[in-house]
mmCIF file of C-alpha atoms in Angstrom:
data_model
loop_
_atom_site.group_PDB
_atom_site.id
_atom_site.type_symbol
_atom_site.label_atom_id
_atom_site.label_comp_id
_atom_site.label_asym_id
_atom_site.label_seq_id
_atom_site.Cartn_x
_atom_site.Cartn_y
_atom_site.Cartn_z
ATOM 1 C CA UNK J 1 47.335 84.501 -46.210
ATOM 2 C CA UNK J 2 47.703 83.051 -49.857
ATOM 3 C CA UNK J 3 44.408 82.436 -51.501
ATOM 4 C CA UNK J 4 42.310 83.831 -49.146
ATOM 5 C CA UNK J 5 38.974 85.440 -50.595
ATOM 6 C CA UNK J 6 38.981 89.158 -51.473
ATOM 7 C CA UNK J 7 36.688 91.902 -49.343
ATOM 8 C CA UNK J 8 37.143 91.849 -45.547
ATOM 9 C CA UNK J 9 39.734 88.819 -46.029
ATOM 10 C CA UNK J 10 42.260 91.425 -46.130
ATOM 11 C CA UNK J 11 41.775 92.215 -42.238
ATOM 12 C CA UNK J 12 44.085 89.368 -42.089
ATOM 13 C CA UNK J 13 46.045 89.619 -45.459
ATOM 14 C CA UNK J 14 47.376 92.959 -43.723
ATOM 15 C CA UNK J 15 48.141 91.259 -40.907
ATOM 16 C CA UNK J 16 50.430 88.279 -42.180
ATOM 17 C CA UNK J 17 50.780 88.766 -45.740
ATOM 18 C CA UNK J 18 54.405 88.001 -45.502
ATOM 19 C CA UNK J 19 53.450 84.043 -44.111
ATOM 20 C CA UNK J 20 52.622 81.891 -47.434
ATOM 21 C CA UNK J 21 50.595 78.619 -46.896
ATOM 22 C CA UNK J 22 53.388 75.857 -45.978
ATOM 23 C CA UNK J 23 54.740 78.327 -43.851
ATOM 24 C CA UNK J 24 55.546 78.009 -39.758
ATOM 25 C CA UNK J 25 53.375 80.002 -37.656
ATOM 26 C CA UNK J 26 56.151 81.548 -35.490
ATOM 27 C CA UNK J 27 54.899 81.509 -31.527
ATOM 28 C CA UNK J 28 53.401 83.230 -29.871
ATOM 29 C CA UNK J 29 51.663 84.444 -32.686
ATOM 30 C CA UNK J 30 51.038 88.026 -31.166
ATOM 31 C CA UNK J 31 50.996 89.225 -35.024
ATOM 32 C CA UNK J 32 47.523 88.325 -34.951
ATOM 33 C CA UNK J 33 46.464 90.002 -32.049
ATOM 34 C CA UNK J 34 47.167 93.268 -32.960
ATOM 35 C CA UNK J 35 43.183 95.249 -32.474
ATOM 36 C CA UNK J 36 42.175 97.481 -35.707
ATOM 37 C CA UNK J 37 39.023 98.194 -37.125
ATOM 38 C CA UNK J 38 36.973 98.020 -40.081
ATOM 39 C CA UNK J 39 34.364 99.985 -41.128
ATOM 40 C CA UNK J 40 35.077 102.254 -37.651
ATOM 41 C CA UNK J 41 34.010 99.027 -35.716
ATOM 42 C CA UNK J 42 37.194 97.579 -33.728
ATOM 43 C CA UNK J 43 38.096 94.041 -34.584
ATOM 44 C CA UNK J 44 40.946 91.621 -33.289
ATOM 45 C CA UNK J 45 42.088 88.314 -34.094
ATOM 46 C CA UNK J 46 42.429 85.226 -31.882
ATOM 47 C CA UNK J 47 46.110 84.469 -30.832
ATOM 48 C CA UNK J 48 45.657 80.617 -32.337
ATOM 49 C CA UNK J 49 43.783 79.118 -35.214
ATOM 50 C CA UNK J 50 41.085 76.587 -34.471
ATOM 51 C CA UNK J 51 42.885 74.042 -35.857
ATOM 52 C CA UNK J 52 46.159 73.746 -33.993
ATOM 53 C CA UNK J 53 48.188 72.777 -36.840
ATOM 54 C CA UNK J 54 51.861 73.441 -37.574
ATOM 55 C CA UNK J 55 51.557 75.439 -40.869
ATOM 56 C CA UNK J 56 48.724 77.966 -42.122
ATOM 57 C CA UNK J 57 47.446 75.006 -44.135
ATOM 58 C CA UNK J 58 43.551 75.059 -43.551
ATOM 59 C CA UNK J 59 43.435 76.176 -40.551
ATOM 60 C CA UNK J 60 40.137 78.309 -39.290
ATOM 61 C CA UNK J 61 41.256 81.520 -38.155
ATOM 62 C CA UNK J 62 39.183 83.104 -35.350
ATOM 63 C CA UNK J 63 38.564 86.984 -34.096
ATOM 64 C CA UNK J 64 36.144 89.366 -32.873
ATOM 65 C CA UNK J 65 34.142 91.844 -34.898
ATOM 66 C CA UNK J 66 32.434 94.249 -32.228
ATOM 67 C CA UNK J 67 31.444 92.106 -29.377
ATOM 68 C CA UNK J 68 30.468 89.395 -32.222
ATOM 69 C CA UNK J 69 33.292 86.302 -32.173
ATOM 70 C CA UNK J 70 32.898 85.476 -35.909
ATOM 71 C CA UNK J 71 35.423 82.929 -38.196
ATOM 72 C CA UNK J 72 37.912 85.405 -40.131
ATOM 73 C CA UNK J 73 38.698 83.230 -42.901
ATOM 74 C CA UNK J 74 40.716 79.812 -44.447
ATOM 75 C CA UNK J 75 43.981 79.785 -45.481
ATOM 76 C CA UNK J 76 45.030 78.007 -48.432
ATOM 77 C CA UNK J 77 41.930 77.707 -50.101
ATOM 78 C CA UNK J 78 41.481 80.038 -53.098
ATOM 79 C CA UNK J 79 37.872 79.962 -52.941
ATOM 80 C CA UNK J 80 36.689 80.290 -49.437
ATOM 81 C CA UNK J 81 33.690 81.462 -48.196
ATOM 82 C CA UNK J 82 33.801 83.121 -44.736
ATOM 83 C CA UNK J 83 31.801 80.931 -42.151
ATOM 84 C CA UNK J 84 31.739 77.724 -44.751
ATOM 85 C CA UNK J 85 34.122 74.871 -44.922
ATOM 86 C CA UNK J 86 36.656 75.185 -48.236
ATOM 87 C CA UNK J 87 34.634 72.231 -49.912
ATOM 88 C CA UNK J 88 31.014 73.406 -49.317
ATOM 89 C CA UNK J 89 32.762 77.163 -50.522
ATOM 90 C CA UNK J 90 33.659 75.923 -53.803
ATOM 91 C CA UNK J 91 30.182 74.100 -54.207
ATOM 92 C CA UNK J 92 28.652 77.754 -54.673
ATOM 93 C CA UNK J 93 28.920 81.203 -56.665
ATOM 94 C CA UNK J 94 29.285 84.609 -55.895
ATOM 95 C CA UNK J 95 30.869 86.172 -52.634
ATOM 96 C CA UNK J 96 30.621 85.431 -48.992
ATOM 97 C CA UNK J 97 29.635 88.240 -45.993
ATOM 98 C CA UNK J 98 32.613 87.227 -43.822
ATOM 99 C CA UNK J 99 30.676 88.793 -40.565
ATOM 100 C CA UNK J 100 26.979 88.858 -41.728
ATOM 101 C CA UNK J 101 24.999 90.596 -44.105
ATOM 102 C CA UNK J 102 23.758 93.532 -41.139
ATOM 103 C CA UNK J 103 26.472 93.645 -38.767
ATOM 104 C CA UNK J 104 27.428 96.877 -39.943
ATOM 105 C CA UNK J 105 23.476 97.887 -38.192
ATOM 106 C CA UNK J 106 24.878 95.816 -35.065
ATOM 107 C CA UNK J 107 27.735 97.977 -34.654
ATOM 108 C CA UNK J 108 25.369 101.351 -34.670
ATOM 109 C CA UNK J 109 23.388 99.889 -32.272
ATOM 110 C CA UNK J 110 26.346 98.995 -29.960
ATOM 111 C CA UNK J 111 27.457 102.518 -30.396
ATOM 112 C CA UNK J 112 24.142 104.138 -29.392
ATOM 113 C CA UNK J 113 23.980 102.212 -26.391
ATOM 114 C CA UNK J 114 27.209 102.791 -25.733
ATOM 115 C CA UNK J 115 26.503 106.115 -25.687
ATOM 116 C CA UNK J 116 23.542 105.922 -23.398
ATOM 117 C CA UNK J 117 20.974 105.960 -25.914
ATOM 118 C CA UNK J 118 21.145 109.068 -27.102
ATOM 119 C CA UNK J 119 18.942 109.864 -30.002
ATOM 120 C CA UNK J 120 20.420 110.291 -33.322
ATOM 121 C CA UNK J 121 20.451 109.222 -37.013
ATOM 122 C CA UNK J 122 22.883 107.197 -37.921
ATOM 123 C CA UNK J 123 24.701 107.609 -41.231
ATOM 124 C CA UNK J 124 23.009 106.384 -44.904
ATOM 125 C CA UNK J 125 24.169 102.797 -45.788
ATOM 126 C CA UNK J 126 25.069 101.276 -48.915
ATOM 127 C CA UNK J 127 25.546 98.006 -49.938
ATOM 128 C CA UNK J 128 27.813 95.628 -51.595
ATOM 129 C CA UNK J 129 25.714 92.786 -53.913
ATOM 130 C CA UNK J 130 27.039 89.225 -52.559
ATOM 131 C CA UNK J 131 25.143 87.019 -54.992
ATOM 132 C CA UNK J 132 22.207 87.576 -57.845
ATOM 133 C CA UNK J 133 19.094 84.678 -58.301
ATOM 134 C CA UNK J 134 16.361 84.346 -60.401
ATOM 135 C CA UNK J 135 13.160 85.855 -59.827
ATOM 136 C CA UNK J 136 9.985 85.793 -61.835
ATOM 137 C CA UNK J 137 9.087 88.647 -63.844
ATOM 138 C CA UNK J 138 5.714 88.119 -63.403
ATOM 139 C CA UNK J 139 5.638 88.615 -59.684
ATOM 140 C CA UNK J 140 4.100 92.044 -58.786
ATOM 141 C CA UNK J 141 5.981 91.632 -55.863
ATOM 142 C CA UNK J 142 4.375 92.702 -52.558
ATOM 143 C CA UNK J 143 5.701 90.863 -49.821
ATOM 144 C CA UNK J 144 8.764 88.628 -49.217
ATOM 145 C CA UNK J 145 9.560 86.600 -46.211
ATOM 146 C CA UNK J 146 12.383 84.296 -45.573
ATOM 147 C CA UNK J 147 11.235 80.789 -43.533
ATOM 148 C CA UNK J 148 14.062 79.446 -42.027
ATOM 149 C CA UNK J 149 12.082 75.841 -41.194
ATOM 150 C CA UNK J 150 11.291 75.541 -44.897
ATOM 151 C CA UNK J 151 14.688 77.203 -46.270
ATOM 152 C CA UNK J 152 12.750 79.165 -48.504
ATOM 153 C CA UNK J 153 11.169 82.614 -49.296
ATOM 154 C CA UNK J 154 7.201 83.116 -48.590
ATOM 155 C CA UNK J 155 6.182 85.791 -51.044
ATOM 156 C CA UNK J 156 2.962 87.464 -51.576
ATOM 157 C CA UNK J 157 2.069 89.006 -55.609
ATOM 158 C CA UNK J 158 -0.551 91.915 -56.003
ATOM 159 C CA UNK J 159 -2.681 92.602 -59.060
ATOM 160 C CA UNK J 160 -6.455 91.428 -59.293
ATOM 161 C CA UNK J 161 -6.975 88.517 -61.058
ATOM 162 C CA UNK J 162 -3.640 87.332 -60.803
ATOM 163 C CA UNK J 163 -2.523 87.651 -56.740
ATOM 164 C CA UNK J 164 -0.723 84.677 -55.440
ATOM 165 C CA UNK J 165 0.716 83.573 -51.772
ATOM 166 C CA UNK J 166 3.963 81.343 -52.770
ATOM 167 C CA UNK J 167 7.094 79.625 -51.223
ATOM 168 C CA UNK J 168 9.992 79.896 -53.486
ATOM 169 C CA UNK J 169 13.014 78.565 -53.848
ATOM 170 C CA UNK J 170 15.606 80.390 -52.828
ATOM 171 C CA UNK J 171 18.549 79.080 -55.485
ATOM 172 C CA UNK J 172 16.733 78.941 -58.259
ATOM 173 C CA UNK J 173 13.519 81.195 -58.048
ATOM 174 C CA UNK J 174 11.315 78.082 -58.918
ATOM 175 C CA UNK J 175 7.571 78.391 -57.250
ATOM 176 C CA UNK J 176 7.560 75.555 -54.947
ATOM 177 C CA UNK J 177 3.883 75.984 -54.743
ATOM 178 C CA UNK J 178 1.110 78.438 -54.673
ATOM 179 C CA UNK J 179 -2.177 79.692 -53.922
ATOM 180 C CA UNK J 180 -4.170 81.548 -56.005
ATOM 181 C CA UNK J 181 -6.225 84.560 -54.197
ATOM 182 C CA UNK J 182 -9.939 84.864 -55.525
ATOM 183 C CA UNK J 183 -10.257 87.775 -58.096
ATOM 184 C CA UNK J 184 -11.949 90.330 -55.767
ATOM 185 C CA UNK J 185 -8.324 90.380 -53.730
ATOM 186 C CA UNK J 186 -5.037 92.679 -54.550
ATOM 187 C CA UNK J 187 -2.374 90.649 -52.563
ATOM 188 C CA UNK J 188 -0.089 92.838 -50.476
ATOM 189 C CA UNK J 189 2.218 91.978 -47.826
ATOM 190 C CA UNK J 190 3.117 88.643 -45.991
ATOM 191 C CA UNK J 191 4.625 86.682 -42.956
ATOM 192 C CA UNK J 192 4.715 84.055 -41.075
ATOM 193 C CA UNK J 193 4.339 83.466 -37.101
ATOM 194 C CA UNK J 194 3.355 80.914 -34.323
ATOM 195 C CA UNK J 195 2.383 78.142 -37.883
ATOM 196 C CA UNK J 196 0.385 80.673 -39.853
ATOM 197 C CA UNK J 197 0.653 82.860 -42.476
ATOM 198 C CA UNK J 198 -0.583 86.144 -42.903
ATOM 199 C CA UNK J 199 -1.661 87.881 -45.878
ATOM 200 C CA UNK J 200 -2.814 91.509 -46.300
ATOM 201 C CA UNK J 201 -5.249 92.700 -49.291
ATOM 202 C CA UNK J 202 -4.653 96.311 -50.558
ATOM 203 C CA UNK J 203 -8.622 97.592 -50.536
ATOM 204 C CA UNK J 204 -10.321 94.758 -49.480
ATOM 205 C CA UNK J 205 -9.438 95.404 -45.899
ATOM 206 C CA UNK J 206 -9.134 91.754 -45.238
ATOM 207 C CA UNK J 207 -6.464 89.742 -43.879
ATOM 208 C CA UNK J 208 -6.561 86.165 -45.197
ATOM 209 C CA UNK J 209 -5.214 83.379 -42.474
ATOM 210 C CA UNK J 210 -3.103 80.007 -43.342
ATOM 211 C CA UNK J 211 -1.528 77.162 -42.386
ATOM 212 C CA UNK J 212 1.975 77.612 -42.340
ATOM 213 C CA UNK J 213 2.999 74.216 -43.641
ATOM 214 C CA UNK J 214 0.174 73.246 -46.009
ATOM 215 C CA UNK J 215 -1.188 76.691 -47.054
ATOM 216 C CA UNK J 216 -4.848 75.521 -46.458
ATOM 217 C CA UNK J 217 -7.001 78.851 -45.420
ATOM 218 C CA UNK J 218 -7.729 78.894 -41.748
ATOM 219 C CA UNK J 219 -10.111 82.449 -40.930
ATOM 220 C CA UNK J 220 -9.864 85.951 -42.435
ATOM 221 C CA UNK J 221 -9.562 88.857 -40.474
ATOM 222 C CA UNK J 222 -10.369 92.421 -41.030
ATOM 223 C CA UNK J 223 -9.782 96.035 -40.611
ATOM 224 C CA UNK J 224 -10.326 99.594 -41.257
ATOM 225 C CA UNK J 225 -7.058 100.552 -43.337
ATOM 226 C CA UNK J 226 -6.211 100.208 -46.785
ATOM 227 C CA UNK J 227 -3.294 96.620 -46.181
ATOM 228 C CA UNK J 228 0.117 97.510 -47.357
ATOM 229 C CA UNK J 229 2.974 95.836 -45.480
ATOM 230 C CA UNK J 230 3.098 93.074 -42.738
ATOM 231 C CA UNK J 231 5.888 91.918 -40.467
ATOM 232 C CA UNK J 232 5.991 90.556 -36.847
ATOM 233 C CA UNK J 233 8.190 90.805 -33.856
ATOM 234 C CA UNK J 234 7.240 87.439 -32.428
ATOM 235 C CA UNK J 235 4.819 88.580 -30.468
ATOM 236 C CA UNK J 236 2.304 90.968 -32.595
ATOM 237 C CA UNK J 237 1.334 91.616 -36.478
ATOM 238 C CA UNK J 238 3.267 95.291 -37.549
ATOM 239 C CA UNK J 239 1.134 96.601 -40.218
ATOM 240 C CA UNK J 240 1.431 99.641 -43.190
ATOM 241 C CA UNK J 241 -0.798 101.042 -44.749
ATOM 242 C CA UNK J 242 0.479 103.703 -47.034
ATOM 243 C CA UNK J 243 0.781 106.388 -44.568
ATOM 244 C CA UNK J 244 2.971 107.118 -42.066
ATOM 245 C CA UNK J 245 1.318 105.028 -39.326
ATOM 246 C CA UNK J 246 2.775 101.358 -38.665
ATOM 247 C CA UNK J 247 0.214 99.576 -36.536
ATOM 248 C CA UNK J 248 1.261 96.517 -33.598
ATOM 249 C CA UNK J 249 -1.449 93.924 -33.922
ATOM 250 C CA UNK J 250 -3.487 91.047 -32.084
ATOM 251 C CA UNK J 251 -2.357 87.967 -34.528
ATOM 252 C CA UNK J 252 -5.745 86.563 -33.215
ATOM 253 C CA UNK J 253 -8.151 89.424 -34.149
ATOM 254 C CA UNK J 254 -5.871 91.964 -35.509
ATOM 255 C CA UNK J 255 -6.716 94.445 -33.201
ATOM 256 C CA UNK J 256 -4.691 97.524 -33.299
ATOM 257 C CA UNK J 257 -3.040 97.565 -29.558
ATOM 258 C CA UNK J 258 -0.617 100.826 -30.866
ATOM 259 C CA UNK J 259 0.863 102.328 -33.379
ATOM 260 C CA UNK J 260 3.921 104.960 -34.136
ATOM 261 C CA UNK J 261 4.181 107.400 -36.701
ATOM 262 C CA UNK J 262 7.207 107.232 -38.806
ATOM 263 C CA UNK J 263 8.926 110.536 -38.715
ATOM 264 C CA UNK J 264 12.761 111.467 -39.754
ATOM 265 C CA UNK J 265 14.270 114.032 -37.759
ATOM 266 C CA UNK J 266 16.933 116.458 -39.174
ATOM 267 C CA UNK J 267 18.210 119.834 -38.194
ATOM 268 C CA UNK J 268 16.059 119.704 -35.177
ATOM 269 C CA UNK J 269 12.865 119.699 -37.580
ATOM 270 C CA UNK J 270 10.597 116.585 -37.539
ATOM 271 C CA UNK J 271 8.802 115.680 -41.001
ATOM 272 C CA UNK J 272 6.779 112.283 -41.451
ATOM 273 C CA UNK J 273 7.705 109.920 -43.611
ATOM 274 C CA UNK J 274 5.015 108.348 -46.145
ATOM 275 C CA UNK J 275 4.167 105.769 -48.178
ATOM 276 C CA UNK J 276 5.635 103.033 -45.632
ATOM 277 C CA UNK J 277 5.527 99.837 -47.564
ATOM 278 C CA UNK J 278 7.035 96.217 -47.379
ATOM 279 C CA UNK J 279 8.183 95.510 -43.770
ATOM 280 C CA UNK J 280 10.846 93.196 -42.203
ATOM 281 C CA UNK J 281 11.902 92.993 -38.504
ATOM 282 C CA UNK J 282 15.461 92.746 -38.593
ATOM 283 C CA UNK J 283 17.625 93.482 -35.453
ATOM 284 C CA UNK J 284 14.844 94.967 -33.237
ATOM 285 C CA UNK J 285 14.134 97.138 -35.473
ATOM 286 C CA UNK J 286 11.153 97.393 -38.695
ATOM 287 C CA UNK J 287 12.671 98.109 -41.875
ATOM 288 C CA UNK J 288 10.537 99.442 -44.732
ATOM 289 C CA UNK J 289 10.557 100.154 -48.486
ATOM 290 C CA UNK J 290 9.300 103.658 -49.058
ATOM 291 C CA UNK J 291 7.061 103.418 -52.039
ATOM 292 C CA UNK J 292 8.622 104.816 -55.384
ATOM 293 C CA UNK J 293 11.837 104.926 -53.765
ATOM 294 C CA UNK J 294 15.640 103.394 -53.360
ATOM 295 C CA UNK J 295 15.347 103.888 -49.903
ATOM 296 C CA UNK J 296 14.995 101.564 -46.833
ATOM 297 C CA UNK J 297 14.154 103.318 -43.585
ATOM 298 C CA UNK J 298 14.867 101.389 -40.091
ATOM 299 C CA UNK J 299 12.459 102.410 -37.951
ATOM 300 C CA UNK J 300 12.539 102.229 -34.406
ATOM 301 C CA UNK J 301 9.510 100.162 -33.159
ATOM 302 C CA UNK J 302 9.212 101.869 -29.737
ATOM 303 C CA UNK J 303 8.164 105.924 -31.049
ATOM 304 C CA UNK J 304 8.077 105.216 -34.807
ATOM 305 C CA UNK J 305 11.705 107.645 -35.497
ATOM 306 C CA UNK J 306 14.139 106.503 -38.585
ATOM 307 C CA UNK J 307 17.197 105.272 -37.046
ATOM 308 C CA UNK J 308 18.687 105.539 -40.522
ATOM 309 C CA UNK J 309 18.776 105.007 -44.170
ATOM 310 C CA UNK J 310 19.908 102.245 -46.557
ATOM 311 C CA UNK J 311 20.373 103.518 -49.889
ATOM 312 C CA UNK J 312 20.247 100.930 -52.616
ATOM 313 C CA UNK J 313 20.151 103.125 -55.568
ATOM 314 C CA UNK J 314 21.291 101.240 -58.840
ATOM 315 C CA UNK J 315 20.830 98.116 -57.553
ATOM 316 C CA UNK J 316 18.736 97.053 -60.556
ATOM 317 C CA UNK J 317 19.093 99.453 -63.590
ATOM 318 C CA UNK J 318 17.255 97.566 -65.940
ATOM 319 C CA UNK J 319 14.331 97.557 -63.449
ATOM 320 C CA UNK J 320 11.380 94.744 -64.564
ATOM 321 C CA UNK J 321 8.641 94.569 -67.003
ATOM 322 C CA UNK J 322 5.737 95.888 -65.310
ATOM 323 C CA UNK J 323 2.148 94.975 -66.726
ATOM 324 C CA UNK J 324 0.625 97.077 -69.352
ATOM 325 C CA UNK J 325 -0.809 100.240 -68.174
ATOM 326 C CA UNK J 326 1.449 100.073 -64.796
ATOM 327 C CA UNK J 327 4.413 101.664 -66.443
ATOM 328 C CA UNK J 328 7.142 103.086 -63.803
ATOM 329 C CA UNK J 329 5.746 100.751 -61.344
ATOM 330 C CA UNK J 330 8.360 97.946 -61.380
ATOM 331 C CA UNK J 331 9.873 99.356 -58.296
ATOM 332 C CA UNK J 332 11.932 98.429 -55.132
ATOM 333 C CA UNK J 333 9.778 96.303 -52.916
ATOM 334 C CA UNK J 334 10.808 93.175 -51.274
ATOM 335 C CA UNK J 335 13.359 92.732 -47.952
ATOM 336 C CA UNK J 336 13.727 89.423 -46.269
ATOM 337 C CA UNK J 337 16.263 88.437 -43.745
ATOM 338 C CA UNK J 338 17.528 85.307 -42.328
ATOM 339 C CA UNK J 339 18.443 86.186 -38.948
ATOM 340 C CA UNK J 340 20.286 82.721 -37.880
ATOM 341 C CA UNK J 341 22.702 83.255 -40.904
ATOM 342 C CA UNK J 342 21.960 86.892 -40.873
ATOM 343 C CA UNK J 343 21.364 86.915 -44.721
ATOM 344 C CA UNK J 344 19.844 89.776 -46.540
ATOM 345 C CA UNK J 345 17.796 89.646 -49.628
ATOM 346 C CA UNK J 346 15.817 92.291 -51.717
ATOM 347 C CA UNK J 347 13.803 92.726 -54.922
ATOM 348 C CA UNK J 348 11.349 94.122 -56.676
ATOM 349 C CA UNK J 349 8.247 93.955 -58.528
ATOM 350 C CA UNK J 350 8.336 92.067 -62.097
ATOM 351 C CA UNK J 351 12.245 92.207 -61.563
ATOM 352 C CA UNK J 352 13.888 89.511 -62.962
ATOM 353 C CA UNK J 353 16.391 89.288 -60.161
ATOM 354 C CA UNK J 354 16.607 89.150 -56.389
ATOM 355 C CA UNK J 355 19.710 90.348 -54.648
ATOM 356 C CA UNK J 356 21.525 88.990 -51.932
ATOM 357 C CA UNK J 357 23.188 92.215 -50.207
ATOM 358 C CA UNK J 358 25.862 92.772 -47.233
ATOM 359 C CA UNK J 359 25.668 96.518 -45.489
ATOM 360 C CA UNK J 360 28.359 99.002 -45.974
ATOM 361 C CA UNK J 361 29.262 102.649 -44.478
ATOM 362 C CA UNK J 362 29.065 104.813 -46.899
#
């Protein structure tokens, strides 16, 4: 296809790079239907475009990705974005993820079920930077949610004296709007569920309660831990707090009704895994930054083992600009996910930048 973006386009550049745009589409078109794979996981495309025109002039090309039916591309339009029209495309920068930022984590989990569950680890991840925004350097970063009602990120800053809960814009990295914490709290993690938002404190061992749409407190809640990380699977709070233990929670009193330890298994040896940090539910699955590292570990909620790594080392070499006397501590911490869209983003804290990301194999 002429003009068709770069990346995973070429699943279909292979396929028909000898048709130009203007050109027939000779029937039946069987050289579309022709299964491969890509990245080990089997894909075909459609027999007909969308659009049942008579040339590859913008025509919507349509296949299967795994069991996921997903749009394959534009023709004719240098600047596509996968799963955008060619005019809303050319509106924006950077690259599209043609079948979603975490389908790659789809696929392994189709493949352990299809192989009855088994246990196992499934191979270390990369990742290929889609797009880079703003983000303020003077956001100790601690939590970072995306809201899909309010199209923006909810994002919780540590440090006493200066801790914030704020919604942020997700183009441009402007604070929408904020509230300030009272200087005996040290902000840690965030999210939002059932019209509040939740907000951990790191010693304080208090969990402070709002409204969802006008960030006016509601209650605080408390518990025993030190408060590192927050997420939720709909139903319950999932809670860190610098150990290896991730707790399941009331969301009314913040009970502890279980909790799993985090442990990686290799060579038949089982070791825990520490200093579990910012959380996001993604897939079924928690994922977590592991303090003072490049690593994100998926973590299966049901006994607490790592499913797997994501390895986003040099992802920011110029790392941020910590505050004075926290030197080495401008490190990875941030993962939110858009799960309609299925859009990644991560950061750090005092980075000046927050990455959108699509998963690779390695």
């Amino acid at each position: 296809l002429v003009g068709v973006n770069v990346g995973r386009a070429q699943l279909i550049r292979l396929k028909c790079c000898s048709y130009g745009a203007g050109s027939s589409i000779p029937a039946p078109y069987d050289y579309f239907t022709t299964p491969d794979s890509y990245d080990g996981v089997p894909y075909s495309v459609l027999p007909r475009p969308q659009y049942d025109h008579d040339t590859l002039d913008d025509m919507i090309f349509l296949g299967k990705y795994g069991d996921a039916g997903v749009p394959l591309g534009y023709s004719g339009s240098p600047a596509a974005h996968f799963g955008d029209s060619p005019a809303s495309a050319a509106a924006g920068g950077g690259q599209e993820s043609m079948l979603g930022a975490t389908s790659v984590v789809g696929a392994l989990q189709a493949e352990r079920r299809a192989g009855g569950g088994a246990a196992r680890q499934d191979p270390v991840l990369g990742y290929r930077v889609l797009r880079v925004y703003s983000h303020d350097t003077a956001a100790y970063t601690q939590g970072l949610e995306y809201v899909p009602n309010r199209g923006a990120f909810l994002e919780s800053t540590g440090q006493w004296g200066e801790s914030q809960l704020r919604e942020v814009d997700v183009d441009t990295g402007k604070v929408l709007r904020r509230v300030p914490l009272g200087r005996e709290f040290f902000g840690e993690g965030c999210t939002s569920m059932d019209g509040k938002v939740y907000q951990l404190t790191w010693k304080e061992k208090t969990c402070l309660v709002y409204d969802a749409t006008t960030f006016k407190p509601l209650k605080r809640l408390h518990y025993q831990t030190e408060g590192w990380g927050v997420t939720n699977d709909g139903a319950h709070l999932i809670t860190s707090d610098g150990t290896s233990t991730v707790a399941f929670r009331d969301p009314e009193t913040f009970q502890v009704l279980r909790s799993v330890d985090v442990h990686h298994v290799a060579n038949g040896e089982v070791s825990p895994v520490k200093n579990v940090n910012e959380l996001e539910y993604v897939r079924g699955e928690i994922w977590a930054n592991i303090w003072h590292s490049d690593l994100i570990a998926r973590i299966s909620p049901v006994d607490g083992t790592v499913l797997g790594w994501i390895d986003l080392s040099n992802i920011n070499p110029a790392g941020g600009k910590p505050p004075p006397g926290l030197a080495g501590e401008d490190v990875l911490n941030g993962i939110a996910w858009d799960g309609a869209r299925d859009r990644l983003w991560v950061t750090g804290k005092t980075w000046g930048k927050l990455f959108e990301i699509e998963l690779t194999r390695k």
